[in-house]
Amino acid sequence: MPDTLEVIVEGNAVTIVRVRGEVDILTAPALRTRLAEAARRGRDLVVYLSEAEFFDASGLRVLDQIAVLASEHGTRLALVAPERSSIRRLLNIVRLDERIQVCDSVAAATAFLMEDPRGN
């Protein structure tokens, strides 16, 4: 499991999962389990990746799987990775940022999720 996987519930509608440490082939299954639990709750989900020290393809695969699961449960998903971070570059290279909203901060991700999806 990553060094620390902290789940913080904010407000009535958003769950924030803060990932710290290394996400690799050994730790990705635990990350998937925790994110899947959060996605199944039906609350909007923010995954804060800015404190992950290492993030490989197995972590990207987890994010892709969670995007599908979240959609199946009516959960909207946003990731937090600063613009110039290595994780943001990875998300861009594999085009995961085209399927999942990526923001620079938790505040921006939460604001995105709190917007009315119908534009009202």
Coordinates of C-alpha atoms in Angstrom, one line a residue:
M1 CA 0.0 0.0 0.0
P2 CA 1.2 3.5 -0.6
D3 CA 3.0 5.0 2.5
T4 CA -0.1 6.8 3.4
L5 CA -3.5 6.7 1.8
E6 CA -5.6 9.2 3.6
V7 CA -9.4 9.4 3.0
I8 CA -11.0 12.8 3.9
V9 CA -14.7 13.4 3.6
E10 CA -15.5 17.0 2.9
G11 CA -19.0 18.5 2.9
N12 CA -22.0 16.4 2.0
A13 CA -21.0 15.5 -1.5
V14 CA -17.2 15.2 -2.0
T15 CA -14.8 12.5 -0.9
I16 CA -11.1 13.5 -1.1
V17 CA -8.5 10.7 -1.3
R18 CA -5.0 11.9 -0.7
V19 CA -2.3 9.6 -2.0
R20 CA 1.2 9.8 -0.6
G21 CA 4.3 7.7 -1.2
E22 CA 4.9 5.3 -4.1
V23 CA 2.3 3.8 -6.4
D24 CA 3.7 0.8 -8.2
I25 CA 2.8 -2.8 -9.0
L26 CA 3.0 -3.7 -5.4
T27 CA 0.9 -0.9 -3.9
A28 CA -1.6 -0.3 -6.8
P29 CA -4.0 -3.1 -5.7
A30 CA -4.4 -1.5 -2.3
L31 CA -5.0 1.9 -3.9
R32 CA -7.6 0.4 -6.2
T33 CA -9.4 -1.1 -3.3
R34 CA -9.6 2.2 -1.4
L35 CA -10.6 4.2 -4.5
A36 CA -13.2 1.6 -5.4
E37 CA -14.7 1.8 -2.0
A38 CA -14.9 5.6 -2.3
A39 CA -16.3 5.5 -5.9
R40 CA -19.1 3.1 -4.8
R41 CA -20.4 5.5 -2.3
G42 CA -21.9 7.6 -5.1
R43 CA -20.2 10.8 -3.7
D44 CA -18.1 12.9 -6.0
L45 CA -14.5 11.9 -5.7
V46 CA -11.3 13.9 -5.8
V47 CA -8.0 12.0 -5.9
Y48 CA -5.1 14.1 -4.8
L49 CA -1.9 12.8 -6.4
S50 CA 0.4 15.8 -5.7
E51 CA 2.1 14.0 -2.8
A52 CA 2.8 10.7 -4.6
E53 CA 6.6 10.4 -4.9
F54 CA 6.4 7.7 -7.6
F55 CA 3.6 6.7 -9.9
D56 CA 3.9 4.1 -12.6
A57 CA 1.7 2.5 -15.2
S58 CA 0.0 0.3 -12.6
G59 CA -1.3 3.4 -10.9
L60 CA -2.5 4.8 -14.2
R61 CA -4.3 1.6 -14.8
V62 CA -6.0 1.9 -11.4
L63 CA -7.1 5.5 -12.3
D64 CA -8.6 4.3 -15.6
Q65 CA -10.5 1.4 -13.8
I66 CA -11.8 3.8 -11.2
A67 CA -13.0 6.2 -13.8
V68 CA -15.2 3.4 -15.3
L69 CA -16.4 2.3 -11.9
A70 CA -17.2 5.8 -10.8
S71 CA -19.2 6.3 -13.9
E72 CA -21.2 3.1 -13.3
H73 CA -22.0 4.4 -9.8
G74 CA -22.9 7.9 -10.8
T75 CA -19.8 9.3 -9.1
R76 CA -18.0 12.2 -10.8
L77 CA -14.2 12.0 -10.6
A78 CA -11.5 14.7 -10.6
L79 CA -7.7 14.3 -10.1
V80 CA -5.3 16.8 -8.6
A81 CA -1.9 17.0 -10.1
P82 CA -0.1 20.3 -10.6
E83 CA 0.5 21.4 -14.2
R84 CA 4.2 20.9 -14.3
S85 CA 4.3 17.6 -12.3
S86 CA 5.6 14.3 -13.6
I87 CA 2.2 12.7 -12.8
R88 CA 0.4 15.3 -14.9
R89 CA 2.8 14.6 -17.7
L90 CA 2.0 10.9 -17.5
L91 CA -1.7 11.6 -17.5
N92 CA -1.2 13.7 -20.6
I93 CA 1.0 11.1 -22.4
V94 CA -1.6 8.3 -22.0
R95 CA -4.4 10.7 -22.6
L96 CA -6.1 9.9 -19.3
D97 CA -6.6 13.7 -18.9
E98 CA -9.0 13.5 -21.8
R99 CA -11.3 11.2 -19.8
I100 CA -10.8 12.5 -16.3
Q101 CA -10.8 16.1 -15.2
V102 CA -7.4 17.1 -13.9
C103 CA -7.0 20.2 -11.8
D104 CA -4.1 22.0 -10.1
S105 CA -5.6 22.1 -6.7
V106 CA -8.2 20.4 -4.4
A107 CA -10.1 23.7 -4.4
A108 CA -10.3 23.7 -8.2
A109 CA -11.3 20.0 -8.3
T110 CA -14.0 20.5 -5.7
A111 CA -15.3 23.6 -7.5
F112 CA -15.4 21.6 -10.8
L113 CA -17.4 18.8 -9.1
M114 CA -19.8 21.2 -7.4
E115 CA -20.7 22.8 -10.7
D116 CA -24.1 21.8 -11.9
P117 CA -23.4 19.3 -14.7
R118 CA -26.4 20.6 -16.6
G119 CA -24.9 24.2 -16.7
N120 CA -27.6 25.7 -14.5

